[in-house]
Coordinates of C-alpha atoms in Angstrom, one line a residue:
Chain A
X1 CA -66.2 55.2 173.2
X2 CA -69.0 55.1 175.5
X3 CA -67.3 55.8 178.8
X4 CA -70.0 55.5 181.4
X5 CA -70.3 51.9 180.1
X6 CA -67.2 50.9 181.0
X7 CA -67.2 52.4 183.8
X8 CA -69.5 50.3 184.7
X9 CA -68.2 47.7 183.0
X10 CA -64.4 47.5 185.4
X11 CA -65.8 48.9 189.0
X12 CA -69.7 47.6 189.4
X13 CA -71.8 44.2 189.7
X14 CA -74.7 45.3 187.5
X15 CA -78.1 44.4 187.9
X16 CA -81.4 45.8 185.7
X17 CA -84.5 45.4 188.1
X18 CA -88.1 46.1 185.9
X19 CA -89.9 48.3 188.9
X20 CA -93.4 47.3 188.0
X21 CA -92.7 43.4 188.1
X22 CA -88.8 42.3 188.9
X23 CA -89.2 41.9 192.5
X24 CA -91.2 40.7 195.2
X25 CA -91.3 42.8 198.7
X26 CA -91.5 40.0 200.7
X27 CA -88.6 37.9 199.0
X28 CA -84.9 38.9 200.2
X29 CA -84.2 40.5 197.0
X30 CA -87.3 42.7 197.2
X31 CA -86.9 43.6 200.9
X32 CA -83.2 44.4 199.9
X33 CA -84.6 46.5 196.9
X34 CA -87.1 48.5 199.3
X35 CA -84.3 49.2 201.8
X36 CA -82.2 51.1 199.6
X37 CA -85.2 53.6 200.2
X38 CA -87.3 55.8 197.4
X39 CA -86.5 55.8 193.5
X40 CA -88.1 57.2 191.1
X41 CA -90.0 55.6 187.9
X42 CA -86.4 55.5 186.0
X43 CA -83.7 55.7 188.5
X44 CA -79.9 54.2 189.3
X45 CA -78.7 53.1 192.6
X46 CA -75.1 52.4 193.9
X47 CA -75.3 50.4 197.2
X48 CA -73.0 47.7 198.7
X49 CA -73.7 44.2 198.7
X50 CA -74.8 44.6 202.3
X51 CA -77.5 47.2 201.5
X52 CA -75.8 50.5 202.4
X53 CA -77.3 52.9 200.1
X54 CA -74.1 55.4 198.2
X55 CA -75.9 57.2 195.5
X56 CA -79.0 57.4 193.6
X57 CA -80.3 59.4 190.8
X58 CA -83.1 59.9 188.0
X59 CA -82.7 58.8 184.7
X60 CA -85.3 61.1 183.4
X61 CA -85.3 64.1 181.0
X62 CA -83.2 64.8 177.7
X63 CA -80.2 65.4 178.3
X64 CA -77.2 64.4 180.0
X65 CA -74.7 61.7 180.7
X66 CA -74.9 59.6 183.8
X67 CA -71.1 59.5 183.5
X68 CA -70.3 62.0 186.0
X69 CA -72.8 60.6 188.2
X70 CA -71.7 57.0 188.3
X71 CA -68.4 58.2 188.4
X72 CA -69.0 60.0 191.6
X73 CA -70.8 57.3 193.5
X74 CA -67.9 54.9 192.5
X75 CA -65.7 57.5 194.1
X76 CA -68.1 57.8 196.8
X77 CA -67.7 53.9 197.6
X78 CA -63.8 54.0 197.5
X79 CA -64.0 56.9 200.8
X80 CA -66.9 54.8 202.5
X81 CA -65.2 53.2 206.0
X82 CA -64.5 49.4 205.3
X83 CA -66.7 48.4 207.7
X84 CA -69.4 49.8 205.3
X85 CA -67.8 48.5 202.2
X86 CA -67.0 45.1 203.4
X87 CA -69.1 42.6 201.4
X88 CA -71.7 40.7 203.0
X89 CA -72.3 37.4 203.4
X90 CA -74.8 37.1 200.9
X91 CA -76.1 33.0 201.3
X92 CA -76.4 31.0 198.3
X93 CA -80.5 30.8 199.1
X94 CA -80.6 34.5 198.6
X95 CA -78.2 34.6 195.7
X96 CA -80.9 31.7 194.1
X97 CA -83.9 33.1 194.5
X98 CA -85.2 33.8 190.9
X99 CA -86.5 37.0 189.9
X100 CA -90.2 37.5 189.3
X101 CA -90.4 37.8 186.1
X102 CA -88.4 34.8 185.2
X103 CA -89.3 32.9 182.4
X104 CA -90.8 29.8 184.5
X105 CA -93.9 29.5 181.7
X106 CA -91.6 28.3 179.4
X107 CA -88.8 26.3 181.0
X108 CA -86.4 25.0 179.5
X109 CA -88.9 23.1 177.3
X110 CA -89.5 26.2 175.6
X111 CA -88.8 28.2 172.8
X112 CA -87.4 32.0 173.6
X113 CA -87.2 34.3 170.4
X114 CA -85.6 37.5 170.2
X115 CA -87.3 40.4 169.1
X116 CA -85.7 43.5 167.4
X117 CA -88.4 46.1 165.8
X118 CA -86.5 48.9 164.2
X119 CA -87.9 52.6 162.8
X120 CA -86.3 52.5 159.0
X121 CA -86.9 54.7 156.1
X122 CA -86.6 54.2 152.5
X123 CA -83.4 55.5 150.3
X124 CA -83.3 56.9 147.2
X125 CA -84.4 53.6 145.4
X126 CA -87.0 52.8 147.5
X127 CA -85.1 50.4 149.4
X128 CA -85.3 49.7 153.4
X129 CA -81.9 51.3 154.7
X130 CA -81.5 52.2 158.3
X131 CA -82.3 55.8 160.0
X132 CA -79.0 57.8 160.3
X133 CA -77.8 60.6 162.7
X134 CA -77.7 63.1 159.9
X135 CA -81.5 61.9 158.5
X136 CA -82.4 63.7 161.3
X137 CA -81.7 66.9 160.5
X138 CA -84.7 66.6 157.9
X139 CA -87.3 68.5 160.6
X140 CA -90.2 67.8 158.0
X141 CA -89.6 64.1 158.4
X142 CA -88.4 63.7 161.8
X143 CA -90.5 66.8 163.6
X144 CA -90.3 65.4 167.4
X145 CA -86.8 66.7 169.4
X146 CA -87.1 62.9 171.2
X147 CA -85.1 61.8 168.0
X148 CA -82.2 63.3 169.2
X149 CA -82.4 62.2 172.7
X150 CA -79.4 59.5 173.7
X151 CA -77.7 60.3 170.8
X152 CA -80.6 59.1 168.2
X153 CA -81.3 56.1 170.5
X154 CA -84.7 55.4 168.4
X155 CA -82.8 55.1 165.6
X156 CA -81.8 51.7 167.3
X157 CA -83.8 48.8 167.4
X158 CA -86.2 48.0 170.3
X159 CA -85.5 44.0 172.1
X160 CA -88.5 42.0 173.0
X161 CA -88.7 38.4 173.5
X162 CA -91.2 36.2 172.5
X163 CA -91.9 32.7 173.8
X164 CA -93.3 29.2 172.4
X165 CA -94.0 26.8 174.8
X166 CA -93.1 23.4 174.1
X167 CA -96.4 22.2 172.8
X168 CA -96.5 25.5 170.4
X169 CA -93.3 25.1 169.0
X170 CA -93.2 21.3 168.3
X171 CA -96.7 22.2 166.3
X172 CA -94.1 23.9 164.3
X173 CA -92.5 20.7 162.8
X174 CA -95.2 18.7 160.3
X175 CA -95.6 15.1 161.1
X176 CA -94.7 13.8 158.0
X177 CA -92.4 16.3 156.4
X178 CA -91.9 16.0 153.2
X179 CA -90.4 18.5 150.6
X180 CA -92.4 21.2 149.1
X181 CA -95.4 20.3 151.4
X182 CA -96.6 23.7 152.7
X183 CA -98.8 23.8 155.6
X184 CA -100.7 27.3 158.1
X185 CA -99.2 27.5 160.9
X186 CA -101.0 27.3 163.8
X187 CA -103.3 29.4 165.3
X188 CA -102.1 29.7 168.7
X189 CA -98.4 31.1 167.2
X190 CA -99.6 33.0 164.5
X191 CA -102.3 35.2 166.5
X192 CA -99.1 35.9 168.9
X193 CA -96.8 36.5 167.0
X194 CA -99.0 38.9 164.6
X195 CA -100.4 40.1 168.2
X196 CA -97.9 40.9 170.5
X197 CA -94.9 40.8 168.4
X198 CA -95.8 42.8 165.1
X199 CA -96.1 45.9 166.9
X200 CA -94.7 49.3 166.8
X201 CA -92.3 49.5 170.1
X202 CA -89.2 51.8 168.7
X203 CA -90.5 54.5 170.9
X204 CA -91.4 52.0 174.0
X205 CA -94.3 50.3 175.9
X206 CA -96.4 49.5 172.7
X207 CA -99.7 47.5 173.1
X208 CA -100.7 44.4 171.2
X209 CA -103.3 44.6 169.0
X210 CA -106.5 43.2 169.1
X211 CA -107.7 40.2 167.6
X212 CA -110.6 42.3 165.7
X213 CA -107.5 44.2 164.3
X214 CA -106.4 41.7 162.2
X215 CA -108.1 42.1 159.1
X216 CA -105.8 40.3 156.4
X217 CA -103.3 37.5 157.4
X218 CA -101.7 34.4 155.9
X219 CA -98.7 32.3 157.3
X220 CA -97.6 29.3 155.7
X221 CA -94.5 27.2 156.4
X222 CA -93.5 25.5 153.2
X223 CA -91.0 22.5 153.5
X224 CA -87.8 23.2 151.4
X225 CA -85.1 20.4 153.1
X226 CA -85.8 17.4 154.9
X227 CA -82.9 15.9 155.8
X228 CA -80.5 15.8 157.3
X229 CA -82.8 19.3 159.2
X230 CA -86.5 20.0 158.1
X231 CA -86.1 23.7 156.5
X232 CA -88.8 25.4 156.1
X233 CA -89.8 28.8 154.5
X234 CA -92.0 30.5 156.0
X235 CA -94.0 33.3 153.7
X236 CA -97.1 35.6 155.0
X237 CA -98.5 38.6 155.3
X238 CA -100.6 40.6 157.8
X239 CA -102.7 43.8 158.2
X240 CA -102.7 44.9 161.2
X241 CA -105.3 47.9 161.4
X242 CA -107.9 49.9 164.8
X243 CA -110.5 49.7 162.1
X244 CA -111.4 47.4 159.2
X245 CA -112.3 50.6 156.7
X246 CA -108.1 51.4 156.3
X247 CA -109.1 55.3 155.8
X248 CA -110.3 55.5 159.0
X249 CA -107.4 53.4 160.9
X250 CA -105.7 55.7 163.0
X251 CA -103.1 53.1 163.8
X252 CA -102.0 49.9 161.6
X253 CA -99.1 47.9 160.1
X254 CA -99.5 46.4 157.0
X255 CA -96.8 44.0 156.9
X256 CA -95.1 41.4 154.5
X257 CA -93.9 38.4 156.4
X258 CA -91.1 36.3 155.2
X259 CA -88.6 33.6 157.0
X260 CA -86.3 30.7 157.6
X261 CA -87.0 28.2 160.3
X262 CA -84.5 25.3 160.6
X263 CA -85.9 21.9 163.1
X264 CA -82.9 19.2 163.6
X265 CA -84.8 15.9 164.7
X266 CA -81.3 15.1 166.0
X267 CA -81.1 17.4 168.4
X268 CA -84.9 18.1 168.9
X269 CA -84.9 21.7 168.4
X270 CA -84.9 24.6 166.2
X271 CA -81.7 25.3 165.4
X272 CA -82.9 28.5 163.5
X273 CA -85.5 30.9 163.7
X274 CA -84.9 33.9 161.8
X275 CA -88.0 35.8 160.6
X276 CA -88.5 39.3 159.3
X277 CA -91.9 41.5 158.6
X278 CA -91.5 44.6 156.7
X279 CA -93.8 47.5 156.0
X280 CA -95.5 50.5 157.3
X281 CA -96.7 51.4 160.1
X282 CA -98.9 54.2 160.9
X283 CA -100.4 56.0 163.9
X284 CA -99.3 55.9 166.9
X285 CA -98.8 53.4 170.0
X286 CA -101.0 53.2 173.2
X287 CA -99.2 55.8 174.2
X288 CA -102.0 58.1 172.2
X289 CA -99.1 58.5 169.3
X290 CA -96.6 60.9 171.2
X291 CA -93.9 59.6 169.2
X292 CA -95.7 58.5 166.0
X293 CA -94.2 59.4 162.8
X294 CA -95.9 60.8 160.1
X295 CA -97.9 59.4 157.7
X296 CA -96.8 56.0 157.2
X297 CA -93.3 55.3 157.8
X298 CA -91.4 51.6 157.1
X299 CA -91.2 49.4 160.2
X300 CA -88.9 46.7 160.5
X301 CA -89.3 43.7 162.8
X302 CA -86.7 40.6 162.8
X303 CA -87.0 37.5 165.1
X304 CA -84.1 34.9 166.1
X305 CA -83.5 32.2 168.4
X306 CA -81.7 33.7 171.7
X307 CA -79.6 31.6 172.9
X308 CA -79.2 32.3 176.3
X309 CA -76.1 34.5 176.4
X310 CA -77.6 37.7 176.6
X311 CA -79.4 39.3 179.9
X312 CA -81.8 40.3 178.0
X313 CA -82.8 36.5 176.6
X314 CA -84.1 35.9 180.2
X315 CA -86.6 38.5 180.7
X316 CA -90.5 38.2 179.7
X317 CA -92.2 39.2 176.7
X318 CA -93.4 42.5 177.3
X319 CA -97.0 41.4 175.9
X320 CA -96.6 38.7 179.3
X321 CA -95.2 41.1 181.6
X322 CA -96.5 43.2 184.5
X323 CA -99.5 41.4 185.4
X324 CA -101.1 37.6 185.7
X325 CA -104.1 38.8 183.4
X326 CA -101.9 39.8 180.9
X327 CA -99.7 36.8 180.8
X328 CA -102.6 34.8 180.3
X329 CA -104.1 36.1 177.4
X330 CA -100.6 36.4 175.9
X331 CA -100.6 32.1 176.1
X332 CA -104.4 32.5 174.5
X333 CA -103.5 35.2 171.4
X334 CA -106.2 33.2 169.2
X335 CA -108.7 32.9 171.4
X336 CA -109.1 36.9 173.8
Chain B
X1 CA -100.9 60.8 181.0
X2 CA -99.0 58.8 183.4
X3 CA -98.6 56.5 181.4
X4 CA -97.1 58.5 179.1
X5 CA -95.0 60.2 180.9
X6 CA -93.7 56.8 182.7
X7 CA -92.6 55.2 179.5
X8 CA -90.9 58.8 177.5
X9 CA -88.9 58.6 180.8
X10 CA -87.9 55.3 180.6
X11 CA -86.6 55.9 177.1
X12 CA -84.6 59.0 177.9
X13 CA -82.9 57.0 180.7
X14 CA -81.7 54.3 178.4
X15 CA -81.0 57.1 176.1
X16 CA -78.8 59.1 178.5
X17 CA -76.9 56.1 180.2
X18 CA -76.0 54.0 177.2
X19 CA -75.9 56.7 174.2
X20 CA -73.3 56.1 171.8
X21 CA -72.5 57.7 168.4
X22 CA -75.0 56.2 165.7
X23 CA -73.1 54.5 163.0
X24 CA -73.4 55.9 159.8
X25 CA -73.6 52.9 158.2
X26 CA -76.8 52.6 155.5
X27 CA -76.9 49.2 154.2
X28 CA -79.4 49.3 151.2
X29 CA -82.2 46.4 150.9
X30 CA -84.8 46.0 149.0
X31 CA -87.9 47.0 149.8
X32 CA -89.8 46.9 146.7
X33 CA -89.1 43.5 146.2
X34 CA -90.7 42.2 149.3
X35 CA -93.0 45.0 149.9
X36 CA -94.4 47.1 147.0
X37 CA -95.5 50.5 148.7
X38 CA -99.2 50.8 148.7
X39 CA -99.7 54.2 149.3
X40 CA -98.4 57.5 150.2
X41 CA -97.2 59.0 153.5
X42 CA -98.3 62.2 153.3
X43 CA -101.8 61.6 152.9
X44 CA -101.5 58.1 155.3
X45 CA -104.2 56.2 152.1
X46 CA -103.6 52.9 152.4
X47 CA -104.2 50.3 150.0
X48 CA -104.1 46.6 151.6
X49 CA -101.7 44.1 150.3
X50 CA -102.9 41.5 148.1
X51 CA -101.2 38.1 148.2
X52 CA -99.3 38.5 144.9
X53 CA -98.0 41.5 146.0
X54 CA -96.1 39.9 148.5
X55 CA -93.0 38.3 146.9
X56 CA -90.5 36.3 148.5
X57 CA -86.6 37.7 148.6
X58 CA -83.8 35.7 147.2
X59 CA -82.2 34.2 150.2
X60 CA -79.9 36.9 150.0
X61 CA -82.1 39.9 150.1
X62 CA -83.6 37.7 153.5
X63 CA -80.5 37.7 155.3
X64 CA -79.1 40.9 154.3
X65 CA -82.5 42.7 155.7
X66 CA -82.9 40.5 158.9
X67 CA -79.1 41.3 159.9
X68 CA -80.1 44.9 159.2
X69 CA -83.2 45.3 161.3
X70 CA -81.0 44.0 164.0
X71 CA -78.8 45.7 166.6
X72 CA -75.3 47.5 164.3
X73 CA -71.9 47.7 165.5
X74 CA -71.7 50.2 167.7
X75 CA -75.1 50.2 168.9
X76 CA -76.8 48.4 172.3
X77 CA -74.0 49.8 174.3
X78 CA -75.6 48.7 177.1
X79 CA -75.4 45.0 176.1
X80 CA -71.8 45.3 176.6
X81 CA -72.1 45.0 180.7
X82 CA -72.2 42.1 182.1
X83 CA -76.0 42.3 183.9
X84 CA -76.4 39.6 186.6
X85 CA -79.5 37.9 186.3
X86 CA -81.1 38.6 189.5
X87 CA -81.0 40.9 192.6
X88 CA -79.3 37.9 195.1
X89 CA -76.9 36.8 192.6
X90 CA -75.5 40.4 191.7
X91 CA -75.3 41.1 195.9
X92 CA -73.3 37.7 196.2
X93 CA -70.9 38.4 192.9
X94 CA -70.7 41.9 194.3
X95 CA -69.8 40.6 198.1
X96 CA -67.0 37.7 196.6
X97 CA -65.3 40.5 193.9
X98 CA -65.2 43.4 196.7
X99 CA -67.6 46.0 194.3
X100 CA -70.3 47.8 194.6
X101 CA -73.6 47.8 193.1
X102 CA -75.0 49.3 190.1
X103 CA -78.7 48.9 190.1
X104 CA -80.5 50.0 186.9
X105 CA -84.6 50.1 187.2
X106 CA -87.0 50.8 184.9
X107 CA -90.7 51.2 184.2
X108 CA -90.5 48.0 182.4
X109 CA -87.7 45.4 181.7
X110 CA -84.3 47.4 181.4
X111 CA -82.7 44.6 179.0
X112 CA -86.2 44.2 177.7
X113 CA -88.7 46.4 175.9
X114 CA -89.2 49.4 178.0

């Protein structure tokens, strides 16, 4: 039972803000943001509706439950006068205003795909099999102490989104679809995807790679039902390498590519988008490798329609997020 | 270096807040089927993949290792509160249901990659 979540859960109105691109100082949420006074880079805050800061506190280091913490602010809350504690009148203008890094590009037009990318190992028979608490004992394999932090939270899988816009996705569904007809797909989704979303972020932040990295790919949809959905398969493979001469590539991802993609022209949209890219990976992330694993080590990546329910389905891509720049050259992946 | 340190921290947060026990679970699926190994990992030689080498799973093999790369029981804790969409919306739910705030930040998106 994880306690300090549902503690959370039955006594707080939670709210995740990114700190580098969720709010705008000069909106109301952002001015309300920068009133609660200083965080730090990782950080929690209790406040009432009506911006009375009650408790913050750093996220950071290795240890540790926030439990006690979160339990005290709630505490904290209960004992504050009523006149404190007494909500707000919060107007439905402020309550509207989006935050910044909405998904606006797409739209409702759009496609959003959910991202996992997992750090897996092989078992005995050479098969993919998840990372368990006890593989970690094995300091040979897994040498950095970070495995252990959170309770073996990069044993987990890593969320991203990735988005289609509508013109990208509807270059998805061939024009005269007819069975066993396989087709590339397009540029444009295939340079992001392999870009952006076949990357190493079980240990966070990763970068994309560049388009001079790719130096093998293939990505074909291949038309297996047409009525009374268009199913396709979709079968590929990329290499993913800093340097075309593999002996030298300090960081790749050499990848087997392999999915089910369902259009209904009833509806007018995908009603399935599962995908999943095995393989290793090796080196390590722009982070100069801190958390890279040795040699090469089995990556798993799966994609699937979100459908809207989660949070997490409504924040950016993180190859879109934090700047203008680099949401633009996420929409042009084939081209810079 | 920053950098670096910005994004470890933002890890160990998420760690601390939402650990829970790691299933044990250890759902075997192929991986030789759809991805012959091409080298070793101790010495990191890589040989590139070829298109033959690249076989496609029965349909069963396919969904048994895309259910596996994704979240587990017992894993995402954090998926399990209710987040509010937005800073506004959270301050008027908060106002109307008599609650306080909890206000998670990160370097990066909290419910995102991070």
């Amino acid at each position: 039972v994880n306690k300090v979540v549902d503690l959370i859960k039955g006594n707080f109105v939670a709210v995740a803000v990114n700190q580098l691109n969720g709010v705008d100082q000069k909106s109301a949420n952002g001015k309300f943001i920068f009133s609660l006074g200083q965080r730090q880079a990782n950080y929690f805050q209790v406040a009432t509706p009506g911006g009375q800061l009650v408790a913050g506190m750093a996220l950071s280091g290795t240890t540790g439950d926030a439990r006690k913490e979160v339990f005290a602010a709630l505490k904290k809350w209960q004992q504050m006068p009523e006149s404190l504690r007494k909500p707000a009148s919060i107007t439905d203008k402020e309550a509207a205003e989006p935050a910044l890094n909405s998904s606006a590009e797409v739209s409702a037009r759009g496609l959003v795909i959910r991202v996992y990318q997992r750090n897996m190992k092989r078992d005995a028979k050479g098969e993919y099999a998840l990372i368990t608490r006890n593989d970690l004992k094995d300091k040979k394999v897994y040498q950095d102490p970070a495995w252990f932090w959170g309770n073996a939270i990069y044993t987990e899988p890593m969320p991203d989104i990735m988005w289609l816009t509508e013109t990208e996705w509807k270059s998805l569904i061939p024009a005269n679809a007819n069975k066993g007809a396989t087709f590339n797909v397009p540029a444009p989704v295939q340079k992001r995807l392999f870009r952006y979303h076949l990357v190493d972020g079980t240990f966070g932040l990763p970068g994309s790679w560049k388009l001079s990295d790719i130096q093998r790919e293939k990505l074909t949809l291949t038309v297996e039902e047409t009525k009374p959905a268009i199913r396709m398969r979709l079968h590929g493979y990329a290499l993913l390498a800093t340097d075309p001469d593999l002996s030298k590539a300090k960081h790749g991802y050499d990848a087997a590519i392999h999915g089910v993609l369902t259009y209904n022209p009833a509806k007018k949209t995908f009603t399935r988008f599962d995908v999943v890219a095995v393989g290793d990976c090796w080196g390590g992330d722009w982070e100069g490798g801190r958390f890279s694993r040795g040699g090469r080590a089995p990556l798993g990546i799966a994609l699937e329609l979100a459908t809207g329910e989660r949070a997490g389905d409504h924040v950016p891509p993180k190859g879109a997020n934090f700047d203008k720049d680099l949401k633009e050259r996420y929409f042009l992946a084939q081209k810079k | 270096m920053l950098r670096n340190a910005l994004t470890v921290r933002g890890h160990s947060q998420w760690a601390i807040v939402f650990a829970v026990g790691m299933s044990s679970i250890l759902l075997p699926v192929s991986g030789r089927a759809q991805d012959a190994t091409r080298g070793s990992a101790q010495t990191g030689q890589v040989r590139p993949r070829s298109e033959k080498q690249v076989q496609e799973p029965s349909p069963d093999q396919f969904e048994r290792l895309h259910k596996l790369i994704k979240p587990q029981p017992g894993e995402w804790k954090f998926s399990e509160i209710p987040w509010v969409a937005s800073v506004g919306e959270a301050r008027q739910k908060a106002a109307r249901e008599g609650k306080p705030l909890f206000i998670w930040y990160m370097v990066g998106e909290p419910l995102g990659q991070c």
